[in-house]
PDB file of C-alpha atoms in Angstrom:
ATOM      1  CA  MET A   5     -31.139 244.462 164.022  1.00  0.00           C
ATOM      2  CA  VAL A   6     -28.956 246.281 161.268  1.00  0.00           C
ATOM      3  CA  LYS A   7     -25.994 248.340 163.054  1.00  0.00           C
ATOM      4  CA  THR A   8     -25.619 251.582 161.390  1.00  0.00           C
ATOM      5  CA  MET A   9     -22.059 251.954 162.467  1.00  0.00           C
ATOM      6  CA  ILE A  10     -18.922 250.543 162.641  1.00  0.00           C
ATOM      7  CA  ASN A  11     -16.429 250.576 165.847  1.00  0.00           C
ATOM      8  CA  TYR A  12     -13.088 250.295 164.749  1.00  0.00           C
ATOM      9  CA  LEU A  13     -10.274 250.166 167.616  1.00  0.00           C
ATOM     10  CA  ALA A  14      -6.667 250.946 166.403  1.00  0.00           C
ATOM     11  CA  PHE A  15      -4.113 249.622 168.907  1.00  0.00           C
ATOM     12  CA  GLY A  16      -0.356 249.788 168.789  1.00  0.00           C
ATOM     13  CA  ASP A  17       2.913 251.169 168.120  1.00  0.00           C
ATOM     14  CA  SER A  18       3.559 254.541 166.047  1.00  0.00           C
ATOM     15  CA  LEU A  19       2.442 252.698 162.903  1.00  0.00           C
ATOM     16  CA  THR A  20      -0.917 253.056 164.392  1.00  0.00           C
ATOM     17  CA  VAL A  21      -0.126 256.590 164.943  1.00  0.00           C
ATOM     18  CA  GLY A  22       0.770 256.948 161.264  1.00  0.00           C
ATOM     19  CA  PHE A  23       4.158 258.415 162.509  1.00  0.00           C
ATOM     20  CA  GLY A  24       6.423 259.876 159.689  1.00  0.00           C
ATOM     21  CA  ALA A  25       2.916 260.364 157.362  1.00  0.00           C
ATOM     22  CA  PRO A  26       0.926 263.728 157.022  1.00  0.00           C
ATOM     23  CA  GLU A  27      -2.080 263.994 159.687  1.00  0.00           C
ATOM     24  CA  GLY A  28      -4.747 261.505 158.197  1.00  0.00           C
ATOM     25  CA  HIS A  29      -2.394 259.871 156.001  1.00  0.00           C
ATOM     26  CA  GLY A  30      -1.822 257.035 158.233  1.00  0.00           C
ATOM     27  CA  PHE A  31      -3.086 253.309 157.517  1.00  0.00           C
ATOM     28  CA  VAL A  32      -6.149 253.778 159.851  1.00  0.00           C
ATOM     29  CA  SER A  33      -7.282 256.943 158.454  1.00  0.00           C
ATOM     30  CA  ILE A  34      -7.083 255.320 154.939  1.00  0.00           C
ATOM     31  CA  TYR A  35      -8.067 251.868 155.985  1.00  0.00           C
ATOM     32  CA  ARG A  36     -11.407 253.543 157.916  1.00  0.00           C
ATOM     33  CA  GLN A  37     -12.254 255.257 154.875  1.00  0.00           C
ATOM     34  CA  LYS A  38     -11.795 252.122 153.299  1.00  0.00           C
ATOM     35  CA  VAL A  39     -14.072 250.374 154.980  1.00  0.00           C
ATOM     36  CA  GLU A  40     -16.511 252.961 155.228  1.00  0.00           C
ATOM     37  CA  ARG A  41     -16.576 252.954 151.515  1.00  0.00           C
ATOM     38  CA  LEU A  42     -17.468 249.289 151.378  1.00  0.00           C
ATOM     39  CA  LEU A  43     -20.075 248.646 153.985  1.00  0.00           C
ATOM     40  CA  ASN A  44     -21.636 252.124 153.508  1.00  0.00           C
ATOM     41  CA  VAL A  45     -22.059 252.989 157.085  1.00  0.00           C
ATOM     42  CA  PRO A  46     -19.932 255.094 159.054  1.00  0.00           C
ATOM     43  CA  VAL A  47     -17.101 254.015 160.882  1.00  0.00           C
ATOM     44  CA  HIS A  48     -16.160 255.073 164.341  1.00  0.00           C
ATOM     45  CA  LEU A  49     -12.386 255.465 165.137  1.00  0.00           C
ATOM     46  CA  LYS A  50     -11.121 255.017 168.768  1.00  0.00           C
ATOM     47  CA  HIS A  51      -7.635 255.638 168.383  1.00  0.00           C
ATOM     48  CA  ALA A  52      -4.477 253.615 170.704  1.00  0.00           C
ATOM     49  CA  GLY A  53      -1.608 253.972 169.153  1.00  0.00           C
ATOM     50  CA  LYS A  54       1.491 255.135 170.935  1.00  0.00           C
ATOM     51  CA  ASN A  55       5.119 255.770 169.404  1.00  0.00           C
ATOM     52  CA  GLY A  56       7.679 253.556 170.310  1.00  0.00           C
ATOM     53  CA  ALA A  57       5.291 251.161 172.464  1.00  0.00           C
ATOM     54  CA  THR A  58       7.194 247.707 172.862  1.00  0.00           C
ATOM     55  CA  THR A  59       4.594 244.984 172.808  1.00  0.00           C
ATOM     56  CA  SER A  60       4.982 244.554 176.913  1.00  0.00           C
ATOM     57  CA  GLU A  61       3.907 248.326 177.422  1.00  0.00           C
ATOM     58  CA  LEU A  62       0.813 247.449 175.032  1.00  0.00           C
ATOM     59  CA  LEU A  63       0.081 244.546 177.022  1.00  0.00           C
ATOM     60  CA  GLU A  64       0.223 246.065 180.305  1.00  0.00           C
ATOM     61  CA  THR A  65      -1.891 249.491 179.113  1.00  0.00           C
ATOM     62  CA  LEU A  66      -4.290 246.599 177.742  1.00  0.00           C
ATOM     63  CA  GLU A  67      -4.681 245.100 181.287  1.00  0.00           C
ATOM     64  CA  SER A  68      -4.908 248.322 183.151  1.00  0.00           C
ATOM     65  CA  ASP A  69      -6.688 251.011 181.284  1.00  0.00           C
ATOM     66  CA  PRO A  70     -10.451 250.684 181.608  1.00  0.00           C
ATOM     67  CA  SER A  71     -11.151 252.922 178.860  1.00  0.00           C
ATOM     68  CA  LEU A  72      -8.859 250.984 176.479  1.00  0.00           C
ATOM     69  CA  GLN A  73     -10.689 247.589 177.652  1.00  0.00           C
ATOM     70  CA  LYS A  74     -14.112 249.328 177.285  1.00  0.00           C
ATOM     71  CA  ASP A  75     -12.997 249.895 173.660  1.00  0.00           C
ATOM     72  CA  VAL A  76     -12.126 246.277 172.858  1.00  0.00           C
ATOM     73  CA  GLN A  77     -15.549 245.361 174.403  1.00  0.00           C
ATOM     74  CA  GLU A  78     -17.631 247.652 172.005  1.00  0.00           C
ATOM     75  CA  ALA A  79     -15.351 246.818 169.102  1.00  0.00           C
ATOM     76  CA  ASP A  80     -16.067 245.507 165.871  1.00  0.00           C
ATOM     77  CA  LEU A  81     -12.727 245.751 164.147  1.00  0.00           C
ATOM     78  CA  ILE A  82      -9.636 245.734 165.535  1.00  0.00           C
ATOM     79  CA  THR A  83      -6.379 246.582 163.969  1.00  0.00           C
ATOM     80  CA  ILE A  84      -2.734 245.841 166.380  1.00  0.00           C
ATOM     81  CA  THR A  85       0.676 247.048 165.225  1.00  0.00           C
ATOM     82  CA  ALA A  86       3.749 245.732 167.395  1.00  0.00           C
ATOM     83  CA  GLY A  87       6.669 244.504 167.739  1.00  0.00           C
ATOM     84  CA  GLY A  88       8.696 246.332 165.833  1.00  0.00           C
ATOM     85  CA  ASN A  89       9.953 248.520 168.505  1.00  0.00           C
ATOM     86  CA  ASP A  90      10.801 244.799 170.345  1.00  0.00           C
ATOM     87  CA  LEU A  91      12.856 243.885 167.143  1.00  0.00           C
ATOM     88  CA  ILE A  92      14.606 247.693 166.531  1.00  0.00           C
ATOM     89  CA  GLN A  93      15.695 247.843 170.519  1.00  0.00           C
ATOM     90  CA  ALA A  94      17.292 244.189 170.453  1.00  0.00           C
ATOM     91  CA  ALA A  95      18.940 244.976 167.207  1.00  0.00           C
ATOM     92  CA  ILE A  96      21.093 248.157 168.605  1.00  0.00           C
ATOM     93  CA  PRO A  97      22.788 245.779 170.756  1.00  0.00           C
ATOM     94  CA  PHE A  98      22.842 243.278 168.366  1.00  0.00           C
ATOM     95  CA  PHE A  99      24.727 245.167 165.508  1.00  0.00           C
ATOM     96  CA  TYR A 100      27.447 246.527 167.954  1.00  0.00           C
ATOM     97  CA  GLN A 101      27.973 243.136 169.735  1.00  0.00           C
ATOM     98  CA  GLY A 102      27.326 240.792 167.308  1.00  0.00           C
ATOM     99  CA  ASP A 103      25.238 238.277 170.058  1.00  0.00           C
ATOM    100  CA  ALA A 104      22.098 236.742 168.449  1.00  0.00           C
ATOM    101  CA  LEU A 105      20.879 236.316 172.195  1.00  0.00           C
ATOM    102  CA  PHE A 106      19.173 239.853 172.272  1.00  0.00           C
ATOM    103  CA  LEU A 107      17.004 239.321 169.002  1.00  0.00           C
ATOM    104  CA  LYS A 108      16.667 235.639 170.498  1.00  0.00           C
ATOM    105  CA  SER A 109      15.081 237.118 173.452  1.00  0.00           C
ATOM    106  CA  ALA A 110      13.233 239.820 171.913  1.00  0.00           C
ATOM    107  CA  LEU A 111      11.462 237.098 169.754  1.00  0.00           C
ATOM    108  CA  GLN A 112      10.592 235.115 172.871  1.00  0.00           C
ATOM    109  CA  THR A 113       9.052 238.344 174.621  1.00  0.00           C
ATOM    110  CA  TYR A 114       7.281 239.056 171.501  1.00  0.00           C
ATOM    111  CA  GLU A 115       5.520 235.670 171.091  1.00  0.00           C
ATOM    112  CA  SER A 116       4.685 235.659 175.048  1.00  0.00           C
ATOM    113  CA  ASN A 117       3.050 238.973 174.809  1.00  0.00           C
ATOM    114  CA  TYR A 118       1.463 238.573 171.915  1.00  0.00           C
ATOM    115  CA  LYS A 119      -0.340 235.687 173.012  1.00  0.00           C
ATOM    116  CA  LYS A 120      -1.190 237.127 176.251  1.00  0.00           C
ATOM    117  CA  LEU A 121      -2.368 240.219 174.260  1.00  0.00           C
ATOM    118  CA  LEU A 122      -5.001 238.312 172.258  1.00  0.00           C
ATOM    119  CA  LEU A 123      -6.221 235.705 175.316  1.00  0.00           C
ATOM    120  CA  GLN A 124      -6.881 239.140 177.134  1.00  0.00           C
ATOM    121  CA  ILE A 125      -9.147 240.427 174.293  1.00  0.00           C
ATOM    122  CA  GLU A 126     -10.876 237.163 174.228  1.00  0.00           C
ATOM    123  CA  GLU A 127     -11.399 237.609 178.254  1.00  0.00           C
ATOM    124  CA  LEU A 128     -12.601 240.637 177.833  1.00  0.00           C
ATOM    125  CA  ARG A 129     -15.192 239.839 174.576  1.00  0.00           C
ATOM    126  CA  LYS A 130     -17.060 236.690 177.290  1.00  0.00           C
ATOM    127  CA  GLY A 131     -20.509 237.185 177.089  1.00  0.00           C
ATOM    128  CA  ILE A 132     -20.319 239.459 173.971  1.00  0.00           C
ATOM    129  CA  ASP A 133     -22.560 237.965 171.424  1.00  0.00           C
ATOM    130  CA  ASN A 134     -21.461 240.589 168.991  1.00  0.00           C
ATOM    131  CA  PRO A 135     -19.327 239.271 165.749  1.00  0.00           C
ATOM    132  CA  TYR A 136     -15.825 241.346 165.692  1.00  0.00           C
ATOM    133  CA  LEU A 137     -12.673 240.759 163.639  1.00  0.00           C
ATOM    134  CA  VAL A 138      -8.962 241.510 164.421  1.00  0.00           C
ATOM    135  CA  ALA A 139      -5.982 241.997 161.962  1.00  0.00           C
ATOM    136  CA  LEU A 140      -2.372 241.791 163.407  1.00  0.00           C
ATOM    137  CA  ILE A 141      -0.038 243.535 161.102  1.00  0.00           C
ATOM    138  CA  GLY A 142       3.044 241.691 160.494  1.00  0.00           C
ATOM    139  CA  LEU A 143       6.573 243.459 160.183  1.00  0.00           C
ATOM    140  CA  TYR A 144       8.241 244.427 157.512  1.00  0.00           C
ATOM    141  CA  ASN A 145      12.041 244.833 157.598  1.00  0.00           C
ATOM    142  CA  PRO A 146      12.630 248.399 159.284  1.00  0.00           C
ATOM    143  CA  LEU A 147      16.484 248.011 159.379  1.00  0.00           C
ATOM    144  CA  PRO A 148      17.419 246.764 155.808  1.00  0.00           C
ATOM    145  CA  GLN A 149      20.733 247.647 156.662  1.00  0.00           C
ATOM    146  CA  VAL A 150      21.391 245.548 159.595  1.00  0.00           C
ATOM    147  CA  PRO A 151      22.915 242.124 158.645  1.00  0.00           C
ATOM    148  CA  ASP A 152      20.506 239.638 159.550  1.00  0.00           C
ATOM    149  CA  ALA A 153      17.727 241.724 160.477  1.00  0.00           C
ATOM    150  CA  ALA A 154      15.852 240.177 157.443  1.00  0.00           C
ATOM    151  CA  TYR A 155      16.081 236.717 159.078  1.00  0.00           C
ATOM    152  CA  TRP A 156      14.468 237.700 162.619  1.00  0.00           C
ATOM    153  CA  VAL A 157      11.613 240.076 161.050  1.00  0.00           C
ATOM    154  CA  GLN A 158      10.769 236.923 158.964  1.00  0.00           C
ATOM    155  CA  ARG A 159      10.770 234.762 162.416  1.00  0.00           C
ATOM    156  CA  PHE A 160       8.619 237.274 163.991  1.00  0.00           C
ATOM    157  CA  ASN A 161       6.050 237.071 160.780  1.00  0.00           C
ATOM    158  CA  LEU A 162       6.224 233.318 160.887  1.00  0.00           C
ATOM    159  CA  PHE A 163       5.171 232.972 164.943  1.00  0.00           C
ATOM    160  CA  LEU A 164       2.338 235.642 163.877  1.00  0.00           C
ATOM    161  CA  ARG A 165       0.672 233.013 161.714  1.00  0.00           C
ATOM    162  CA  LYS A 166       0.494 230.927 164.371  1.00  0.00           C
ATOM    163  CA  LEU A 167      -2.046 232.755 165.948  1.00  0.00           C
ATOM    164  CA  GLU A 168      -4.724 232.990 163.160  1.00  0.00           C
ATOM    165  CA  GLN A 169      -8.211 232.440 163.977  1.00  0.00           C
ATOM    166  CA  PRO A 170     -11.126 232.388 162.126  1.00  0.00           C
ATOM    167  CA  HIS A 171     -11.787 236.136 163.570  1.00  0.00           C
ATOM    168  CA  VAL A 172      -8.162 237.059 163.764  1.00  0.00           C
ATOM    169  CA  HIS A 173      -6.057 237.391 160.272  1.00  0.00           C
ATOM    170  CA  ILE A 174      -2.641 237.864 159.856  1.00  0.00           C
ATOM    171  CA  VAL A 175      -1.933 240.750 157.538  1.00  0.00           C
ATOM    172  CA  GLN A 176       1.800 240.253 156.222  1.00  0.00           C
ATOM    173  CA  VAL A 177       3.222 243.241 154.627  1.00  0.00           C
ATOM    174  CA  TYR A 178       6.509 241.901 154.474  1.00  0.00           C
ATOM    175  CA  ASP A 179       6.677 240.876 150.585  1.00  0.00           C
ATOM    176  CA  ALA A 180       5.137 244.313 149.752  1.00  0.00           C
ATOM    177  CA  PHE A 181       8.055 246.189 151.505  1.00  0.00           C
ATOM    178  CA  VAL A 182      11.078 244.406 150.091  1.00  0.00           C
ATOM    179  CA  GLY A 183      13.228 246.356 147.762  1.00  0.00           C
ATOM    180  CA  GLN A 184      10.794 249.173 148.265  1.00  0.00           C
ATOM    181  CA  ASP A 185      12.493 251.247 150.619  1.00  0.00           C
ATOM    182  CA  SER A 186      12.791 254.395 148.585  1.00  0.00           C
ATOM    183  CA  ARG A 187       9.278 254.119 147.799  1.00  0.00           C
ATOM    184  CA  TYR A 188       7.714 253.516 150.858  1.00  0.00           C
ATOM    185  CA  ILE A 189       9.972 254.022 153.967  1.00  0.00           C
ATOM    186  CA  SER A 190      10.171 257.657 155.665  1.00  0.00           C
ATOM    187  CA  GLU A 191      13.269 260.033 155.768  1.00  0.00           C
ATOM    188  CA  ASP A 192      14.082 258.351 159.113  1.00  0.00           C
ATOM    189  CA  ALA A 193      14.834 255.525 157.284  1.00  0.00           C
ATOM    190  CA  ILE A 194      12.487 253.466 160.052  1.00  0.00           C
ATOM    191  CA  HIS A 195       8.282 254.288 159.305  1.00  0.00           C
ATOM    192  CA  PRO A 196       6.747 254.256 156.415  1.00  0.00           C
ATOM    193  CA  ASN A 197       6.312 257.410 154.113  1.00  0.00           C
ATOM    194  CA  GLU A 198       2.790 258.335 152.667  1.00  0.00           C
ATOM    195  CA  GLN A 199       3.103 255.823 150.122  1.00  0.00           C
ATOM    196  CA  GLY A 200       4.146 253.213 152.683  1.00  0.00           C
ATOM    197  CA  TYR A 201       0.877 253.655 154.733  1.00  0.00           C
ATOM    198  CA  ASP A 202      -1.164 253.254 151.694  1.00  0.00           C
ATOM    199  CA  GLU A 203       0.108 250.177 150.922  1.00  0.00           C
ATOM    200  CA  LEU A 204      -0.106 248.692 154.478  1.00  0.00           C
ATOM    201  CA  ALA A 205      -3.896 249.721 154.111  1.00  0.00           C
ATOM    202  CA  ARG A 206      -4.287 248.338 151.178  1.00  0.00           C
ATOM    203  CA  GLN A 207      -2.753 245.116 152.559  1.00  0.00           C
ATOM    204  CA  VAL A 208      -4.817 245.464 155.639  1.00  0.00           C
ATOM    205  CA  GLU A 209      -7.871 245.879 153.267  1.00  0.00           C
ATOM    206  CA  LYS A 210      -6.786 242.691 151.651  1.00  0.00           C
ATOM    207  CA  ALA A 211      -7.084 240.551 155.149  1.00  0.00           C
ATOM    208  CA  PHE A 212     -11.251 240.440 155.340  1.00  0.00           C
ATOM    209  CA  SER A 213     -13.806 239.441 152.720  1.00  0.00           C
ATOM    210  CA  LEU A 214     -16.593 241.674 151.960  1.00  0.00           C
ATOM    211  CA  HIS A 215     -18.778 239.465 153.542  1.00  0.00           C
ATOM    212  CA  GLN A 216     -16.683 239.075 156.449  1.00  0.00           C
ATOM    213  CA  LEU A 217     -16.975 242.740 157.164  1.00  0.00           C
ATOM    214  CA  GLN A 218     -20.831 242.680 156.324  1.00  0.00           C
ATOM    215  CA  GLN A 219     -21.467 240.237 159.241  1.00  0.00           C
ATOM    216  CA  LEU A 220     -20.196 243.049 161.345  1.00  0.00           C
ATOM    217  CA  VAL A 221     -23.207 244.927 160.189  1.00  0.00           C
ATOM    218  CA  HIS A 222     -25.871 242.432 160.450  1.00  0.00           C
TER     219      HIS A 222
END
């Protein structure tokens, strides 16, 4: 049986919401259109983005929200943005007190929560035969003005690579954003602007081959 549409679940923090870009210009909307054009089928979007959400909050939502759990079970394609807020919340006390323990502990929480997020998704998909793909979107450096931030962002990203599986792909956006703050970052100096989200969508598009996406339709 050939499917006539793709279910796309976008889950995560303000990057999933598209904060900082005009309505419809976040990476989720752009990526959805790209997949529609590539596969020539409608892509039905379920949006589960929340501004300011940490990995702990996202995990809690996934564990307790039945409608999100149903979306996970029905999704063919899932993108996740998480971890930026964990990093930012730890960077503030670090910036004032200079104690790397704040960042170290944020990294540990992030690692543990991310593993649990993926396990929860796998648990929810048990017994469902349809193939699905997950893109985990790495961090760019949201705090280039904070000394040592680059080092910690890369530690976060390095961990993400360990989660790679045949159906789980890691989208590294760090390199694309380095030195491009004036082009890609909005006036709040943290979130991407329209061009930044465009670049994010381009990087996400590279995560899966056309063949992998076509498997979702057949």
